[in-house]
Amino acid sequence: MTMTIISSPHSARVNRVDQVMVQVCLALIPGTAALVWFFGWGVLINMALATVFAVTAEALVMKLRGRPALPAISDYSAVVTALLFALTIPPTLPWWMTLLGILFAIVIVKQLYGGIGYNPFNPAMAGYVFLLISYPVATTSWLPPDVSALLEARDLSTLSFLDSVRLIFTGALPEGLTWDAVSAATPLDELRTMLDQGKTIDMIRESPLWGLFGGRGWEWVGASFLLGGLYLLWRRVITWHIPVAFLGGLLAVAAAFWLVDPQGYPFPTFHLFSGGAILGAFFIATDPVSACTTRRGQLIYAALIGVTIFVIRTWGGYPDAVAFAVLLLNIAVPMIDQYSQPRVFGHGRGERKKA
Amino acid sequence: MVRIDGPSCPHRWPSAPSRSAVALNPGKDQPIETLVINGAECEPYITCDDLLMREQASDIIDGVRIMLHVIAAKKAVIGVEDNKPEAAQALRAAIESAAVGDRVEVAVIPTLYPSGGEKQLIRILTGKEVPSHGIPAQVGIVCQNVGTTAAVADAVLHGRPLIERLVTVTGRAVAEPRNYRVPIGALGETLIAASGGYRGEIAKLVSGGPMMGFRLETDAVPITKATNCLLALTTDESPDPGPALPCIRCGRCAEVCPANLLPQQLYWHARAKELDKVQDFNLFDCIECGCCAHVCPSHIPLVQYYRFAKTESWAREQEKRAADHARERHAAREARLERQERERKAKLRKKKEAVAGGAAASAKAGKAGRSAQGADADKQAAIEAARRRAAEKKATVAKTEQAAQPQGSDTAAASGLPPVDERKGAVLADDPAASRAGSGAGQQRAEPQGAGQPVAEGSAAEPSAAGEKPAAEQAAVGEEPAVERPAAEKPAADRHLARRETAVQE
Ligand code: SF4
Ligand code: SF4
């Protein structure tokens, strides 16, 4: 009789890393669908490309490091990184930029630090910021939220799947289209430009880029990601701490400034439902490896991300700030962890109320 | 400084006389307010306490009354988990018939592992936290297991020593899971056979529960007073968790840790063998409950790392103490030699003075001087002889020590050292797992004390003796080939085995 020699516990383990990652991928579905609905097939093509690049890069680096590649790629962490990266880049980004971003994320940010579990920075966000700094124009020119309607109005067939493929791989637009026609500023961009021109919020809201409670189109994307995020909470893949503190922090500062000067600052939900705030709160800041690991630390960490996002959006040089804010707070993680340790049972005056 | 406090198992095993005696004698300065009786089962699968409460509720209440009297506590609370309504009912009935309702109460608590841990239960029932490294008496509480309580009643009221206990035999790999009342020292295999033997593929045989129990190599081991369960697990129940992945810092472990530790940080530093760091993260508050490893998505054998770090810390502490001792002895020796040298010189000087003075002295005086000199020489010789004796003695001691060394655990047991704590024994027995898992950390001090020693045969053959010596039991457990018993003893053990159909019948 051969028996496994292992120390207690002898119970069956209830969680698995790959299952956690698969859950995250599943939770991305509603948000992805919304993005595809508003911005066309480019989103999906980018996701597929990024995934292929990421998994290949991960496998190659593992080989280079002289370790088995299969366990590393079968935890699906590279897939999650790739998907999150692909969801933050514009759907028209040339393929080689995606490749560059992914290589930076996987090879430099993740594997050079030791692979999963050891990277101090969020790989997807680091890859995105790398592109954003190197190719600022390409990474910030988005399509208008309802690109197909726009194209139909111009009596053109929609940006079909093949058009998207051609656009990403060769940079060629379909006949009769120009970049000026298809690209548009994101609502956050628009807001910043208008505010710089001294316009009030009421005037800015006339713009077609505004929706009911956020940027047009974007608000529904945000809501769909929220749905996915709630799914993650329900499946207990993440806990409430990071999303709530993240959105709470952002909402709190946004509300404070809006209350003081409603014409100089957009209403708080605009911040929530524009750009990547919801995606960031539920999917990016919750990346366990680069986030705080103590619960109290997570609250501090995420709230500070929310505040930083508002600060950068309002006074910084970039229209959206989720990536920067996350990376900045990643740096602070070891310190926050150090000072947010829970009180250990039996230490200090810990007489809690009778349970 | 590391405090080497006894057992890392948080559970109050029933009726360990010495420990209970300590627990019941908190000292005069700390009045005991509450007696907490642990009726929460240690771990999932185990049901022997449940059965005990249902069958011997009145014994338990008698025991509670005796203890209340002894420690002069005001009241007693019996904590029972809410999955044992019948046990709570039986206890309430017993309280009523003994008319002690004003002093003894039954508190039903949620069934949530590890509520059966002593400190955890105290917190649930009284809201008080036993200080780290402290004992419950420091917060005015004494905690005892229901088993102990019943045993107290047995001993005091019926004059019966602890000779039997209830044991759960369960797991999907035994044909008919049951509880048994067995004499201490009965063999595990007898119990398994009484339960219809093994069924299907058995992955592990565990003594204790699935979360904290330790794996047995063979079922030919005696039941001790601390054995509450024999658990035969199938591969489904206890699948191989596979190779450990890196920690992804998800914090699930911290969320479930009953001691409020940060298991991920403990793991990080234990892995790096940073013993000071792990202790900064309060390694020694870890009760090894296994919750963290149970939920870890990376399947890291966390508890194994903590046991490793604890053993290493103990070893280091011991080394340090030995080194300190050696240093003290060395310093003392130096001081002594110096003093002797000083005295010698002083004497020499005196002698010289005496000789110088003696040249002018009378013959009588000279004679006296000579005799003094003679006495001096005698003294020197005596000192020399004493030194030689001491050196010889040291040499023999060293030799015997050397000879004793390789004998391992049986020496420890035989020489009356405090018996090896079971949990620690489990670590040692489990250690090879670490090297196998390639985790690197477990490899150190693997010298599995129990394994392969041709020892403890005597005690294993006489189970009752083994029952009193957990260390000896450990040795037997670790032993590869099952210890051969005289065949005649088998039926005897069977006779002792008073089989009791449990819940099924009632
Ligand atoms: S549960 Fe496992 S993977 Fe998660 S933080 Fe704890 S040790 Fe790391
Ligand atoms: S660290 Fe793990 S084994 Fe130790 S008390 Fe916490 S959950 Fe239990």
Tab-separated table of N, CA, C and O in Angstrom, chain B residues 181-284:
chain	number	residue	atom	x	y	z
B	181	ARG	N	-15.996	2.239	22.520
B	181	ARG	CA	-15.380	2.462	23.816
B	181	ARG	C	-14.290	1.401	23.944
B	181	ARG	O	-14.603	0.211	23.943
B	182	VAL	N	-13.071	1.836	23.989
B	182	VAL	CA	-11.985	0.861	23.963
B	182	VAL	C	-11.076	1.076	25.159
B	182	VAL	O	-10.903	2.199	25.624
B	183	PRO	N	-10.484	-0.012	25.631
B	183	PRO	CA	-9.472	0.148	26.665
B	183	PRO	C	-8.253	0.838	26.055
B	183	PRO	O	-7.905	0.570	24.904
B	184	ILE	N	-7.664	1.690	26.818
B	184	ILE	CA	-6.475	2.355	26.308
B	184	ILE	C	-5.408	1.305	26.067
B	184	ILE	O	-5.176	0.437	26.908
B	185	GLY	N	-4.803	1.366	24.907
B	185	GLY	CA	-3.812	0.367	24.564
B	185	GLY	C	-4.326	-0.631	23.539
B	185	GLY	O	-3.553	-1.381	22.961
B	186	ALA	N	-5.631	-0.628	23.296
B	186	ALA	CA	-6.153	-1.503	22.256
B	186	ALA	C	-5.512	-1.118	20.927
B	186	ALA	O	-5.091	0.020	20.738
B	187	LEU	N	-5.455	-2.083	20.022
B	187	LEU	CA	-4.754	-1.791	18.778
B	187	LEU	C	-5.680	-1.182	17.735
B	187	LEU	O	-6.855	-1.558	17.641
B	188	GLY	N	-5.132	-0.287	16.977
B	188	GLY	CA	-5.894	0.345	15.914
B	188	GLY	C	-6.460	-0.670	14.959
B	188	GLY	O	-7.617	-0.591	14.551
B	189	GLU	N	-5.677	-1.664	14.637
B	189	GLU	CA	-6.155	-2.635	13.644
B	189	GLU	C	-7.361	-3.419	14.161
B	189	GLU	O	-8.217	-3.829	13.388
B	190	THR	N	-7.423	-3.613	15.465
B	190	THR	CA	-8.579	-4.316	16.023
B	190	THR	C	-9.830	-3.490	15.773
B	190	THR	O	-10.888	-4.019	15.420
B	191	LEU	N	-9.707	-2.191	15.965
B	191	LEU	CA	-10.849	-1.298	15.753
B	191	LEU	C	-11.260	-1.291	14.290
B	191	LEU	O	-12.451	-1.330	13.959
B	192	ILE	N	-10.263	-1.228	13.430
B	192	ILE	CA	-10.557	-1.199	11.999
B	192	ILE	C	-11.271	-2.497	11.611
B	192	ILE	O	-12.269	-2.498	10.891
B	193	ALA	N	-10.754	-3.605	12.149
B	193	ALA	CA	-11.366	-4.896	11.829
B	193	ALA	C	-12.805	-4.929	12.336
B	193	ALA	O	-13.712	-5.413	11.654
B	194	ALA	N	-13.023	-4.379	13.524
B	194	ALA	CA	-14.373	-4.359	14.085
B	194	ALA	C	-15.304	-3.523	13.221
B	194	ALA	O	-16.515	-3.734	13.214
B	195	SER	N	-14.748	-2.575	12.491
B	195	SER	CA	-15.573	-1.747	11.616
B	195	SER	C	-15.691	-2.349	10.228
B	195	SER	O	-16.032	-1.665	9.276
B	196	GLY	N	-15.356	-3.587	10.105
B	196	GLY	CA	-15.515	-4.244	8.818
B	196	GLY	C	-14.327	-4.071	7.901
B	196	GLY	O	-14.411	-4.346	6.703
B	197	GLY	N	-13.239	-3.612	8.447
B	197	GLY	CA	-12.020	-3.488	7.649
B	197	GLY	C	-12.077	-2.339	6.666
B	197	GLY	O	-13.003	-1.538	6.666
B	198	TYR	N	-11.048	-2.274	5.835
B	198	TYR	CA	-10.973	-1.191	4.861
B	198	TYR	C	-11.881	-1.482	3.683
B	198	TYR	O	-12.193	-2.623	3.376
B	199	ARG	N	-12.244	-0.413	3.033
B	199	ARG	CA	-13.114	-0.567	1.877
B	199	ARG	C	-12.531	0.292	0.770
B	199	ARG	O	-12.244	1.472	0.977
B	200	GLY	N	-12.353	-0.297	-0.364
B	200	GLY	CA	-11.855	0.468	-1.500
B	200	GLY	C	-10.429	0.949	-1.301
B	200	GLY	O	-9.672	0.427	-0.483
B	201	GLU	N	-10.112	1.947	-2.044
B	201	GLU	CA	-8.749	2.473	-2.054
B	201	GLU	C	-8.537	3.396	-0.865
B	201	GLU	O	-9.204	4.419	-0.727
B	202	ILE	N	-7.632	3.038	0.019
B	202	ILE	CA	-7.345	3.938	1.137
B	202	ILE	C	-6.123	4.781	0.806
B	202	ILE	O	-5.095	4.275	0.344
B	203	ALA	N	-6.269	6.080	0.972
B	203	ALA	CA	-5.164	6.969	0.642
B	203	ALA	C	-4.298	7.234	1.863
B	203	ALA	O	-3.092	7.339	1.766
B	204	LYS	N	-4.950	7.336	3.012
B	204	LYS	CA	-4.219	7.706	4.221
B	204	LYS	C	-4.927	7.167	5.433
B	204	LYS	O	-6.156	7.161	5.470
B	205	LEU	N	-4.160	6.769	6.402
B	205	LEU	CA	-4.733	6.473	7.703
B	205	LEU	C	-4.224	7.554	8.646
B	205	LEU	O	-3.023	7.783	8.735
B	206	VAL	N	-5.166	8.217	9.306
B	206	VAL	CA	-4.784	9.370	10.114
B	206	VAL	C	-5.217	9.147	11.547
B	206	VAL	O	-6.307	8.642	11.796
B	207	SER	N	-4.369	9.489	12.455
B	207	SER	CA	-4.762	9.494	13.858
B	207	SER	C	-5.158	10.913	14.205
B	207	SER	O	-4.351	11.829	14.108
B	208	GLY	N	-6.407	11.108	14.585
B	208	GLY	CA	-6.920	12.458	14.804
B	208	GLY	C	-7.780	12.850	13.622
B	208	GLY	O	-8.183	12.003	12.828
B	209	GLY	N	-8.049	14.133	13.522
B	209	GLY	CA	-8.951	14.588	12.469
B	209	GLY	C	-8.232	14.947	11.189
B	209	GLY	O	-7.011	14.881	11.113
B	210	PRO	N	-8.997	15.328	10.176
B	210	PRO	CA	-8.409	15.640	8.874
B	210	PRO	C	-7.572	16.920	8.881
B	210	PRO	O	-6.701	17.083	8.037
B	211	MET	N	-7.830	17.816	9.817
B	211	MET	CA	-7.133	19.095	9.775
B	211	MET	C	-5.812	19.070	10.535
B	211	MET	O	-4.863	19.738	10.172
B	212	MET	N	-5.785	18.355	11.643
B	212	MET	CA	-4.584	18.392	12.466
B	212	MET	C	-3.999	17.028	12.764
B	212	MET	O	-2.945	16.922	13.374
B	213	GLY	N	-4.702	15.998	12.362
B	213	GLY	CA	-4.242	14.665	12.715
B	213	GLY	C	-2.930	14.329	12.039
B	213	GLY	O	-2.521	14.995	11.102
B	214	PHE	N	-2.273	13.288	12.543
B	214	PHE	CA	-1.046	12.907	11.848
B	214	PHE	C	-1.202	11.536	11.243
B	214	PHE	O	-1.938	10.691	11.723
B	215	ARG	N	-0.490	11.367	10.172
B	215	ARG	CA	-0.621	10.181	9.368
B	215	ARG	C	0.031	8.995	10.053
B	215	ARG	O	1.110	9.130	10.623
B	216	LEU	N	-0.610	7.871	9.974
B	216	LEU	CA	-0.017	6.669	10.533
B	216	LEU	C	0.549	5.828	9.397
B	216	LEU	O	-0.025	5.773	8.320
B	217	GLU	N	1.659	5.176	9.682
B	217	GLU	CA	2.250	4.286	8.680
B	217	GLU	C	1.559	2.933	8.705
B	217	GLU	O	1.550	2.214	7.734
B	218	THR	N	1.021	2.614	9.859
B	218	THR	CA	0.421	1.293	10.015
B	218	THR	C	-0.713	1.402	11.021
B	218	THR	O	-0.734	2.314	11.844
B	219	ASP	N	-1.654	0.449	10.940
B	219	ASP	CA	-2.724	0.507	11.929
B	219	ASP	C	-2.386	-0.327	13.158
B	219	ASP	O	-3.190	-0.444	14.070
B	220	ALA	N	-1.195	-0.890	13.202
B	220	ALA	CA	-0.806	-1.675	14.372
B	220	ALA	C	-0.248	-0.761	15.460
B	220	ALA	O	0.881	-0.904	15.900
B	221	VAL	N	-1.038	0.222	15.816
B	221	VAL	CA	-0.595	1.139	16.861
B	221	VAL	C	-1.647	1.164	17.956
B	221	VAL	O	-2.833	0.974	17.694
B	222	PRO	N	-1.212	1.367	19.161
B	222	PRO	CA	-2.171	1.369	20.264
B	222	PRO	C	-2.959	2.667	20.335
B	222	PRO	O	-2.463	3.720	19.952
B	223	ILE	N	-4.157	2.544	20.839
B	223	ILE	CA	-4.961	3.729	21.138
B	223	ILE	C	-4.421	4.313	22.435
B	223	ILE	O	-4.256	3.605	23.421
B	224	THR	N	-4.129	5.586	22.410
B	224	THR	CA	-3.669	6.227	23.642
B	224	THR	C	-4.806	7.056	24.197
B	224	THR	O	-5.851	7.187	23.574
B	225	LYS	N	-4.567	7.634	25.347
B	225	LYS	CA	-5.651	8.436	25.915
B	225	LYS	C	-5.876	9.689	25.089
B	225	LYS	O	-6.870	10.388	25.255
B	226	ALA	N	-4.960	9.993	24.179
B	226	ALA	CA	-5.131	11.176	23.340
B	226	ALA	C	-5.697	10.859	21.966
B	226	ALA	O	-5.939	11.745	21.178
B	227	THR	N	-5.884	9.576	21.685
B	227	THR	CA	-6.394	9.215	20.358
B	227	THR	C	-7.906	9.390	20.335
B	227	THR	O	-8.614	8.639	20.995
B	228	ASN	N	-8.390	10.346	19.592
B	228	ASN	CA	-9.840	10.491	19.559
B	228	ASN	C	-10.445	9.931	18.284
B	228	ASN	O	-11.638	9.734	18.193
B	229	CYS	N	-9.601	9.678	17.296
B	229	CYS	CA	-10.171	9.258	16.027
B	229	CYS	C	-9.153	8.500	15.193
B	229	CYS	O	-7.969	8.820	15.194
B	230	LEU	N	-9.648	7.476	14.523
B	230	LEU	CA	-8.856	6.830	13.486
B	230	LEU	C	-9.588	7.128	12.181
B	230	LEU	O	-10.751	6.801	12.033
B	231	LEU	N	-8.892	7.757	11.269
B	231	LEU	CA	-9.559	8.259	10.082
B	231	LEU	C	-8.913	7.625	8.858
B	231	LEU	O	-7.734	7.839	8.592
B	232	ALA	N	-9.694	6.821	8.155
B	232	ALA	CA	-9.175	6.202	6.933
B	232	ALA	C	-9.749	6.958	5.747
B	232	ALA	O	-10.954	6.917	5.509
B	233	LEU	N	-8.913	7.666	5.059
B	233	LEU	CA	-9.388	8.548	4.004
B	233	LEU	C	-9.178	7.926	2.637
B	233	LEU	O	-8.144	7.312	2.371
B	234	THR	N	-10.160	8.122	1.770
B	234	THR	CA	-9.989	7.678	0.395
B	234	THR	C	-9.293	8.787	-0.388
B	234	THR	O	-9.134	9.906	0.094
B	235	THR	N	-8.889	8.463	-1.581
B	235	THR	CA	-8.220	9.467	-2.414
B	235	THR	C	-9.147	10.630	-2.716
B	235	THR	O	-8.713	11.758	-2.861
B	236	ASP	N	-10.445	10.340	-2.784
B	236	ASP	CA	-11.406	11.419	-3.035
B	236	ASP	C	-11.451	12.399	-1.886
B	236	ASP	O	-11.546	13.604	-2.074
B	237	GLU	N	-11.414	11.848	-0.685
B	237	GLU	CA	-11.507	12.706	0.484
B	237	GLU	C	-10.227	13.479	0.710
B	237	GLU	O	-10.239	14.585	1.229
B	238	SER	N	-9.141	12.867	0.348
B	238	SER	CA	-7.862	13.494	0.639
B	238	SER	C	-6.949	13.378	-0.576
B	238	SER	O	-5.974	12.644	-0.562
B	239	PRO	N	-7.297	14.079	-1.640
B	239	PRO	CA	-6.495	13.952	-2.850
B	239	PRO	C	-5.115	14.581	-2.667
B	239	PRO	O	-4.943	15.466	-1.823
B	240	ASP	N	-4.190	14.094	-3.440
B	240	ASP	CA	-2.857	14.689	-3.428
B	240	ASP	C	-2.984	16.132	-3.920
B	240	ASP	O	-3.464	16.369	-5.019
B	241	PRO	N	-2.590	17.098	-3.105
B	241	PRO	CA	-2.779	18.489	-3.540
B	241	PRO	C	-1.866	18.891	-4.700
B	241	PRO	O	-2.017	19.984	-5.233
B	242	GLY	N	-0.981	18.028	-5.091
B	242	GLY	CA	-0.110	18.362	-6.218
B	242	GLY	C	0.989	19.313	-5.794
B	242	GLY	O	1.062	19.718	-4.645
B	243	PRO	N	1.849	19.634	-6.752
B	243	PRO	CA	2.966	20.511	-6.397
B	243	PRO	C	2.473	21.890	-5.989
B	243	PRO	O	1.486	22.390	-6.521
B	244	ALA	N	3.163	22.487	-5.057
B	244	ALA	CA	2.767	23.816	-4.600
B	244	ALA	C	3.174	24.861	-5.625
B	244	ALA	O	4.236	24.777	-6.233
B	245	LEU	N	2.303	25.830	-5.833
B	245	LEU	CA	2.621	26.946	-6.722
B	245	LEU	C	3.116	28.101	-5.859
B	245	LEU	O	2.984	28.072	-4.640
B	246	PRO	N	3.647	29.126	-6.500
B	246	PRO	CA	4.054	30.277	-5.689
B	246	PRO	C	2.838	30.916	-5.016
B	246	PRO	O	1.725	30.833	-5.533
B	247	CYS	N	3.089	31.533	-3.891
B	247	CYS	CA	2.020	32.243	-3.183
B	247	CYS	C	1.621	33.459	-4.008
B	247	CYS	O	2.469	34.218	-4.455
B	248	ILE	N	0.323	33.613	-4.227
B	248	ILE	CA	-0.118	34.777	-5.004
B	248	ILE	C	-0.627	35.883	-4.093
B	248	ILE	O	-1.276	36.816	-4.543
B	249	ARG	N	-0.361	35.762	-2.829
B	249	ARG	CA	-0.698	36.803	-1.838
B	249	ARG	C	-2.187	37.146	-1.828
B	249	ARG	O	-2.566	38.281	-1.581
B	250	CYS	N	-3.004	36.148	-2.075
B	250	CYS	CA	-4.426	36.432	-2.185
B	250	CYS	C	-5.048	36.752	-0.836
B	250	CYS	O	-6.133	37.311	-0.766
B	251	GLY	N	-4.389	36.361	0.245
B	251	GLY	CA	-4.899	36.707	1.559
B	251	GLY	C	-6.024	35.818	2.057
B	251	GLY	O	-6.581	36.063	3.121
B	252	ARG	N	-6.343	34.771	1.332
B	252	ARG	CA	-7.400	33.882	1.815
B	252	ARG	C	-6.992	33.246	3.137
B	252	ARG	O	-7.814	33.048	4.025
B	253	CYS	N	-5.707	32.934	3.219
B	253	CYS	CA	-5.232	32.281	4.433
B	253	CYS	C	-5.420	33.191	5.639
B	253	CYS	O	-5.847	32.752	6.699
B	254	ALA	N	-5.114	34.466	5.458
B	254	ALA	CA	-5.241	35.397	6.576
B	254	ALA	C	-6.697	35.547	6.974
B	254	ALA	O	-7.017	35.734	8.141
B	255	GLU	N	-7.567	35.429	5.982
B	255	GLU	CA	-8.981	35.600	6.265
B	255	GLU	C	-9.511	34.500	7.178
B	255	GLU	O	-10.380	34.738	8.001
B	256	VAL	N	-8.975	33.300	7.030
B	256	VAL	CA	-9.514	32.189	7.805
B	256	VAL	C	-8.710	31.898	9.066
B	256	VAL	O	-9.123	31.075	9.862
B	257	CYS	N	-7.582	32.560	9.244
B	257	CYS	CA	-6.723	32.199	10.377
B	257	CYS	C	-7.384	32.575	11.696
B	257	CYS	O	-7.669	33.734	11.945
B	258	PRO	N	-7.634	31.582	12.551
B	258	PRO	CA	-8.311	31.884	13.812
B	258	PRO	C	-7.426	32.686	14.767
B	258	PRO	O	-7.924	33.293	15.696
B	259	ALA	N	-6.127	32.651	14.540
B	259	ALA	CA	-5.235	33.409	15.422
B	259	ALA	C	-4.970	34.793	14.857
B	259	ALA	O	-4.170	35.540	15.415
B	260	ASN	N	-5.615	35.115	13.753
B	260	ASN	CA	-5.444	36.440	13.163
B	260	ASN	C	-4.029	36.699	12.688
B	260	ASN	O	-3.550	37.833	12.723
B	261	LEU	N	-3.372	35.651	12.261
B	261	LEU	CA	-2.004	35.825	11.778
B	261	LEU	C	-2.029	36.168	10.298
B	261	LEU	O	-3.081	36.218	9.675
B	262	LEU	N	-0.846	36.394	9.754
B	262	LEU	CA	-0.715	36.576	8.306
B	262	LEU	C	0.053	35.371	7.766
B	262	LEU	O	1.268	35.431	7.586
B	263	PRO	N	-0.652	34.291	7.504
B	263	PRO	CA	0.055	33.065	7.106
B	263	PRO	C	0.954	33.270	5.890
B	263	PRO	O	2.006	32.647	5.786
B	264	GLN	N	0.538	34.164	4.973
B	264	GLN	CA	1.368	34.340	3.782
B	264	GLN	C	2.727	34.932	4.131
B	264	GLN	O	3.745	34.561	3.552
B	265	GLN	N	2.755	35.827	5.102
B	265	GLN	CA	4.032	36.411	5.509
B	265	GLN	C	4.851	35.390	6.291
B	265	GLN	O	6.065	35.300	6.126
B	266	LEU	N	4.184	34.622	7.133
B	266	LEU	CA	4.884	33.566	7.873
B	266	LEU	C	5.545	32.612	6.885
B	266	LEU	O	6.695	32.220	7.044
B	267	TYR	N	4.772	32.270	5.871
B	267	TYR	CA	5.275	31.330	4.870
B	267	TYR	C	6.498	31.917	4.176
B	267	TYR	O	7.523	31.257	4.010
B	268	TRP	N	6.373	33.160	3.794
B	268	TRP	CA	7.450	33.833	3.070
B	268	TRP	C	8.748	33.763	3.875
B	268	TRP	O	9.801	33.393	3.363
B	269	HIS	N	8.666	34.103	5.140
B	269	HIS	CA	9.886	34.152	5.946
B	269	HIS	C	10.331	32.757	6.382
B	269	HIS	O	11.522	32.512	6.516
B	270	ALA	N	9.367	31.859	6.593
B	270	ALA	CA	9.756	30.499	6.964
B	270	ALA	C	10.510	29.856	5.813
B	270	ALA	O	11.496	29.155	5.997
B	271	ARG	N	10.061	30.138	4.619
B	271	ARG	CA	10.685	29.590	3.437
B	271	ARG	C	12.094	30.112	3.290
B	271	ARG	O	13.005	29.401	2.882
B	272	ALA	N	12.279	31.372	3.652
B	272	ALA	CA	13.600	31.972	3.549
B	272	ALA	C	14.442	31.660	4.784
B	272	ALA	O	15.560	32.138	4.906
B	273	LYS	N	13.890	30.872	5.689
B	273	LYS	CA	14.554	30.531	6.952
B	273	LYS	C	14.939	31.768	7.753
B	273	LYS	O	15.975	31.794	8.403
B	274	GLU	N	14.130	32.788	7.660
B	274	GLU	CA	14.387	33.974	8.480
B	274	GLU	C	13.642	33.803	9.795
B	274	GLU	O	12.523	34.266	9.952
B	275	LEU	N	14.305	33.116	10.702
B	275	LEU	CA	13.592	32.715	11.916
B	275	LEU	C	13.187	33.910	12.770
B	275	LEU	O	12.134	33.894	13.403
B	276	ASP	N	14.015	34.940	12.787
B	276	ASP	CA	13.639	36.110	13.589
B	276	ASP	C	12.408	36.770	13.005
B	276	ASP	O	11.501	37.180	13.722
B	277	LYS	N	12.408	36.849	11.683
B	277	LYS	CA	11.274	37.487	11.010
B	277	LYS	C	9.980	36.734	11.261
B	277	LYS	O	8.945	37.323	11.554
B	278	VAL	N	10.040	35.397	11.136
B	278	VAL	CA	8.804	34.646	11.369
B	278	VAL	C	8.301	34.875	12.770
B	278	VAL	O	7.107	34.923	13.000
B	279	GLN	N	9.228	35.006	13.687
B	279	GLN	CA	8.762	35.224	15.057
B	279	GLN	C	8.191	36.621	15.226
B	279	GLN	O	7.284	36.829	16.019
B	280	ASP	N	8.716	37.573	14.459
B	280	ASP	CA	8.102	38.902	14.481
B	280	ASP	C	6.655	38.821	14.019
B	280	ASP	O	5.814	39.602	14.437
B	281	PHE	N	6.399	37.888	13.128
B	281	PHE	CA	5.026	37.722	12.657
B	281	PHE	C	4.272	36.731	13.536
B	281	PHE	O	3.278	36.164	13.120
B	282	ASN	N	4.791	36.513	14.733
B	282	ASN	CA	4.105	35.718	15.756
B	282	ASN	C	3.869	34.269	15.368
B	282	ASN	O	2.788	33.731	15.561
B	283	LEU	N	4.909	33.663	14.859
B	283	LEU	CA	4.811	32.256	14.487
B	283	LEU	C	4.268	31.420	15.637
B	283	LEU	O	3.463	30.523	15.441
B	284	PHE	N	4.708	31.758	16.858
B	284	PHE	CA	4.353	30.866	17.960
B	284	PHE	C	2.917	31.042	18.437
B	284	PHE	O	2.489	30.382	19.364
